[in-house]
PDB file of C-alpha atoms in Angstrom:
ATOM      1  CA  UNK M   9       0.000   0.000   0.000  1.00  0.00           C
ATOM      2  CA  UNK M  10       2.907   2.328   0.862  1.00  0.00           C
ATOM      3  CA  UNK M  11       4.516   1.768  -2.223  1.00  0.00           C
ATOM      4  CA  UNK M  12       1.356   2.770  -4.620  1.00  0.00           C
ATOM      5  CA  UNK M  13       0.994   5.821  -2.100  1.00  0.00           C
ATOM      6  CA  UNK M  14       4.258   6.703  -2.982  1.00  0.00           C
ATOM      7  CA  UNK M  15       3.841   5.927  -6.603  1.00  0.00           C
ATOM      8  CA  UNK M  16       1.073   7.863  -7.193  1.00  0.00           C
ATOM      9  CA  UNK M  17       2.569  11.208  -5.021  1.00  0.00           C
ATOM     10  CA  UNK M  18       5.467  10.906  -7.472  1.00  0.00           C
ATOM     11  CA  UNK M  19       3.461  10.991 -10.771  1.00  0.00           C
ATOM     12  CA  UNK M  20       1.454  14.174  -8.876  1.00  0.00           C
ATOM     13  CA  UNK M  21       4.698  15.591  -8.859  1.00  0.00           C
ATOM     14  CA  UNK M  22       5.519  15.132 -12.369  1.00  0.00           C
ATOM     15  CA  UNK M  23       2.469  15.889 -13.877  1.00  0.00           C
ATOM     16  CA  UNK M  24       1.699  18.830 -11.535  1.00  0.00           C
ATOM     17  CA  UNK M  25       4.480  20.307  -9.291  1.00  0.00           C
ATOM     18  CA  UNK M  26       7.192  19.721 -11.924  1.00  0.00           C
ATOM     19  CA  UNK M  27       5.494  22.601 -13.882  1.00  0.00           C
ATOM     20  CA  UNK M  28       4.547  24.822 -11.348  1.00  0.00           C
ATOM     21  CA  UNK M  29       7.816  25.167  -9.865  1.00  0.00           C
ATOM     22  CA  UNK M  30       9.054  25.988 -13.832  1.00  0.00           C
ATOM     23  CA  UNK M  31       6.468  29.004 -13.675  1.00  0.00           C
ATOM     24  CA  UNK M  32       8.057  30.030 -10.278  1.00  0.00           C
ATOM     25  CA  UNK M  33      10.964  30.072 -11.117  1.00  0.00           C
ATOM     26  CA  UNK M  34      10.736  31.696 -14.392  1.00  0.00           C
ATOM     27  CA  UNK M  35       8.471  34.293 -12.356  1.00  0.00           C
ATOM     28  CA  UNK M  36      10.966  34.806 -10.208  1.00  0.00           C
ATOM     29  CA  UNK M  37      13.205  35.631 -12.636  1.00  0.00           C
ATOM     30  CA  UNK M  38      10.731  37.473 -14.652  1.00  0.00           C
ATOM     31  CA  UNK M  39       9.212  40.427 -12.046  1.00  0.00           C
ATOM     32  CA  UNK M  40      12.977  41.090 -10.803  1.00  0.00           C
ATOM     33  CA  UNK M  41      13.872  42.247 -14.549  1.00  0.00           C
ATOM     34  CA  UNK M  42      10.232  43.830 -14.708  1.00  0.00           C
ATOM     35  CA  UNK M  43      10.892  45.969 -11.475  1.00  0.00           C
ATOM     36  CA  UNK M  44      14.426  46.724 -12.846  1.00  0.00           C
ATOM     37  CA  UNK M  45      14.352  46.699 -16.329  1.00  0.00           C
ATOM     38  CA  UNK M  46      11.934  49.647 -19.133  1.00  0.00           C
ATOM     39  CA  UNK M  47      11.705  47.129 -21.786  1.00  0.00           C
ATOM     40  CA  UNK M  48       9.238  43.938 -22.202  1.00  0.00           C
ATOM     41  CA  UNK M  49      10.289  40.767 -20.493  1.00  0.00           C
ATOM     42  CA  UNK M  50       9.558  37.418 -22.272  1.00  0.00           C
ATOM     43  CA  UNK M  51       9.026  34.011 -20.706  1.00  0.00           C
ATOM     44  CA  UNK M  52       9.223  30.424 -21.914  1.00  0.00           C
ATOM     45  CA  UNK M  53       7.619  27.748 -19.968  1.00  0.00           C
ATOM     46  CA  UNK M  54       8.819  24.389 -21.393  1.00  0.00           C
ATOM     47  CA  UNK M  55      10.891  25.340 -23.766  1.00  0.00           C
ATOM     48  CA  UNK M  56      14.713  27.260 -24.464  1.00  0.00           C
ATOM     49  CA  UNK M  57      13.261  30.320 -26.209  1.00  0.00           C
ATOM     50  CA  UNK M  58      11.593  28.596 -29.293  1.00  0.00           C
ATOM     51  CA  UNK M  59       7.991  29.626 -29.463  1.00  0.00           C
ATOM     52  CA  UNK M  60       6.869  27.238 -31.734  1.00  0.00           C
ATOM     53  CA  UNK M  61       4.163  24.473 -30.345  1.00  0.00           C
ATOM     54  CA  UNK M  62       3.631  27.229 -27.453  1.00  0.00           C
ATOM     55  CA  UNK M  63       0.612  29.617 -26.793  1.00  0.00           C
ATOM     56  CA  UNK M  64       1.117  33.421 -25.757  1.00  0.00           C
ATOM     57  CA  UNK M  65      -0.243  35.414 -23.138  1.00  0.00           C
ATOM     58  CA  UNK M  66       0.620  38.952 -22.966  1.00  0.00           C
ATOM     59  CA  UNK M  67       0.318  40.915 -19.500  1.00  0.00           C
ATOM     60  CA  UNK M  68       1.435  44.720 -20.331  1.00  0.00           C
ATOM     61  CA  UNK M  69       5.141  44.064 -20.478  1.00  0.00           C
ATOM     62  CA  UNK M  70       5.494  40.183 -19.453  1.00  0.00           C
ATOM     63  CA  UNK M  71       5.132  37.877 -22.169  1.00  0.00           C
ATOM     64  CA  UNK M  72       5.083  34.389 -21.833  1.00  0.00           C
ATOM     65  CA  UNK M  73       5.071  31.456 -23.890  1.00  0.00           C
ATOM     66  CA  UNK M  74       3.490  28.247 -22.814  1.00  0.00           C
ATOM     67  CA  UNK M  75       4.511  24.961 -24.462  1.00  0.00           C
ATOM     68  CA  UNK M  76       0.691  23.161 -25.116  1.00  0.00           C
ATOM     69  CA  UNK M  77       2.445  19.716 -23.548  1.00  0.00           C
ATOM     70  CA  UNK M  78       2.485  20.753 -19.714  1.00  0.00           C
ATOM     71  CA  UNK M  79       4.888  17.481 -19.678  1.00  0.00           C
ATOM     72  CA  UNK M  80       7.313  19.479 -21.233  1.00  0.00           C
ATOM     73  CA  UNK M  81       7.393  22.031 -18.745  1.00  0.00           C
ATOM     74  CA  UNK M  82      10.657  20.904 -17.420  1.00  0.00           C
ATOM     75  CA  UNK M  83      13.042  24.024 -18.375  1.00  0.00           C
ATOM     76  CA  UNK M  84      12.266  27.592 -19.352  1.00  0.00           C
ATOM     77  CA  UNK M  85      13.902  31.392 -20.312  1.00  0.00           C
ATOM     78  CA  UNK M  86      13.753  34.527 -19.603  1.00  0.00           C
ATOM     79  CA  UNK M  87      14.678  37.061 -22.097  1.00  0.00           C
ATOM     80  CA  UNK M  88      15.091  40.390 -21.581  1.00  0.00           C
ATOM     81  CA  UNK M  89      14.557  42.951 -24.312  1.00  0.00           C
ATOM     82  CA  UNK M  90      16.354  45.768 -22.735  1.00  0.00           C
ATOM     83  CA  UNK M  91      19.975  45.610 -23.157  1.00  0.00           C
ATOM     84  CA  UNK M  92      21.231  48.237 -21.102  1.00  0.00           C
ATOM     85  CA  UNK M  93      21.317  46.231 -17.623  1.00  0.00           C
ATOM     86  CA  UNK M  94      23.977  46.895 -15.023  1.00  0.00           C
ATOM     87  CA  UNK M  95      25.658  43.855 -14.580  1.00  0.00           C
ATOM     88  CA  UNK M  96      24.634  44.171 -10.650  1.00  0.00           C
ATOM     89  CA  UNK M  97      21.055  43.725 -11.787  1.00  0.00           C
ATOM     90  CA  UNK M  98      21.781  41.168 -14.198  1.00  0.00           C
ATOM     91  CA  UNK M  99      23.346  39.135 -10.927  1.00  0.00           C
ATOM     92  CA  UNK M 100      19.896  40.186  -9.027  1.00  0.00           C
ATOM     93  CA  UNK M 101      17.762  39.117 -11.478  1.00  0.00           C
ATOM     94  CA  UNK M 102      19.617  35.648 -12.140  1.00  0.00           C
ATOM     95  CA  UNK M 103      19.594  34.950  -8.197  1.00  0.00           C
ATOM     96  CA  UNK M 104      15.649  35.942  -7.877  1.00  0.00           C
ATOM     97  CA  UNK M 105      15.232  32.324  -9.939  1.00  0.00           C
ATOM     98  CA  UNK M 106      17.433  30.603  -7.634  1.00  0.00           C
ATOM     99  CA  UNK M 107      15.447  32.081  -4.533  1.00  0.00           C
ATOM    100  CA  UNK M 108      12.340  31.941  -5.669  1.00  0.00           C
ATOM    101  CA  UNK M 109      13.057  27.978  -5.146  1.00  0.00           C
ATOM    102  CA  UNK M 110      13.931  28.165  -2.096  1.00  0.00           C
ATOM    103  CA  UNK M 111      11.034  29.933  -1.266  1.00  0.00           C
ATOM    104  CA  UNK M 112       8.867  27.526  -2.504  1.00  0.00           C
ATOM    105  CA  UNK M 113      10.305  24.941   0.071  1.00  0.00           C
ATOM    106  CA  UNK M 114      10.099  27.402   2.680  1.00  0.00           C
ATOM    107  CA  UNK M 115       6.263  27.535   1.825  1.00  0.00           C
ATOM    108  CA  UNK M 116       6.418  23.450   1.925  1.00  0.00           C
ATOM    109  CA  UNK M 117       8.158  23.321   5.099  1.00  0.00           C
ATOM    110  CA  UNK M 118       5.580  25.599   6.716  1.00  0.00           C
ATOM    111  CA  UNK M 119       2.781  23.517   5.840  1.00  0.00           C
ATOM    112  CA  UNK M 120       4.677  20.466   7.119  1.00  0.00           C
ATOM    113  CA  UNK M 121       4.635  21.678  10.598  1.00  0.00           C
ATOM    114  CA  UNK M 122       0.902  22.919   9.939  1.00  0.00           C
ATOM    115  CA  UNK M 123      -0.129  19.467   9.287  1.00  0.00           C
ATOM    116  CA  UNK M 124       1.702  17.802  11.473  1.00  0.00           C
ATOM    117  CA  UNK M 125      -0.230  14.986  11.960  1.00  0.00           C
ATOM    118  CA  UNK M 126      -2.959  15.801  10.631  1.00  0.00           C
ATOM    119  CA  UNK M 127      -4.373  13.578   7.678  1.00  0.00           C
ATOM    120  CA  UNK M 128      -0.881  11.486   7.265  1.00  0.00           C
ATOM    121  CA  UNK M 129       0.444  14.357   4.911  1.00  0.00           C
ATOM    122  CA  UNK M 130       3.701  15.196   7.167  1.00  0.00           C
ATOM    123  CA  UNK M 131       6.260  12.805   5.409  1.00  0.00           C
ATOM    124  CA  UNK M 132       4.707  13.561   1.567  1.00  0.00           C
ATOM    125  CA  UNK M 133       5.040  17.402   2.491  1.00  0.00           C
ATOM    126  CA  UNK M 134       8.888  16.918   4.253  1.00  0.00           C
ATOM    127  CA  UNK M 135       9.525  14.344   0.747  1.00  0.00           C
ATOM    128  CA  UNK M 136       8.088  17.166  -1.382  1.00  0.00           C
ATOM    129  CA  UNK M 137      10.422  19.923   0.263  1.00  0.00           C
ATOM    130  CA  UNK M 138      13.113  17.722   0.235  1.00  0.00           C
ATOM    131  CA  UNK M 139      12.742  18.056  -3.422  1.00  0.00           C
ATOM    132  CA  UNK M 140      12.557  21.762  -3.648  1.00  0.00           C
ATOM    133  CA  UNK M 141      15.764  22.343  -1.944  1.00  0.00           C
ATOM    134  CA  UNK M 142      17.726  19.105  -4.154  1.00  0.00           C
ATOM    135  CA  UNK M 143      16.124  21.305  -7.077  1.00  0.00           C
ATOM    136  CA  UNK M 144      17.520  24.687  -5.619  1.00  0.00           C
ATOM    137  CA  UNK M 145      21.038  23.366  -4.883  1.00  0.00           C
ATOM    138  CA  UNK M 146      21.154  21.839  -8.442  1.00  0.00           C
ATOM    139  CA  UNK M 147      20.225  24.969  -9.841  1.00  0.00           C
ATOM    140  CA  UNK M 148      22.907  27.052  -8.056  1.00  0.00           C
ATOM    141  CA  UNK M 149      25.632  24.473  -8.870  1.00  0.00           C
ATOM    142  CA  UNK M 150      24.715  24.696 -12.328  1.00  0.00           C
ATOM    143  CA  UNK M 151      24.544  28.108 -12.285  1.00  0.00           C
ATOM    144  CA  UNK M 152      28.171  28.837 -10.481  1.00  0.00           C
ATOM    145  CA  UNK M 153      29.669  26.656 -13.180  1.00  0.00           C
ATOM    146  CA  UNK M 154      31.257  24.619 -10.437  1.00  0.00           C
ATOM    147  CA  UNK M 155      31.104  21.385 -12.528  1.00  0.00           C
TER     148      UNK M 155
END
């Protein structure tokens, strides 16, 4: 029984948190180079920058492109159309991705001592943080170049 639980909270995760924490990310990224940027910022969910097989939604100066297969949503851009960024908010706005992550599993840890006990969720929630901050220190090691 423990191991179909388990199965199942998995595939939730890739079919629905994978995604989600994409669009955080990417937001996180995004609103930084909004708040410090004049020009239109562009975002791609689930794909490198190619808008083909994606749909667009415009919000004043935040673009983003979708990809149609949420499955997909696995990486994601975000382009900046103003090029005259000081390279101190070029470091801000690359960091904001990074810590947007980790506040996601800030969020996560919360709500495992919220539920503590409480409807058997405490060890999905600490597994499902667990993964927010592996995804967090993978991004910043990728992201130092420290290979």
């Amino acid at each position: 029984m423990l191991l179909y639980t388990l199965i199942f909270f998995l595939l939730v995760f890739a079919v629905f948190l994978r995604p989600i924490s994409t669009l955080i990310h990417e937001l996180g990224h995004g609103i930084s180079a909004l708040l410090l940027t004049d020009g239109k910022v562009t975002l791609y969910i689930g794909s490198y920058g190619d808008p083909k097989k994606s749909f667009r939604i415009e919000i004043g100066r935040l673009e983003f492109f979708f990809r149609k297969n949420p499955f997909h949503w696995k990486l994601g851009l975000c382009k900046m159309h103003d090029q005259s960024v000081s390279i101190n908010n070029q470091i801000f706005i690359t960091l904001m991705g990074l810590i947007m992550s980790l506040v996601l599993a800030a969020i996560i840890t919360y709500f495992v001592f919220f539920f503590r006990n409480k409807w058997r969720l405490e060890s999905y929630l600490i597994f499902l943080r667990h993964i927010y901050l592996l995804r967090f220190f993978c991004q910043y090691y990728s992201k130092t170049g420290a290979h």
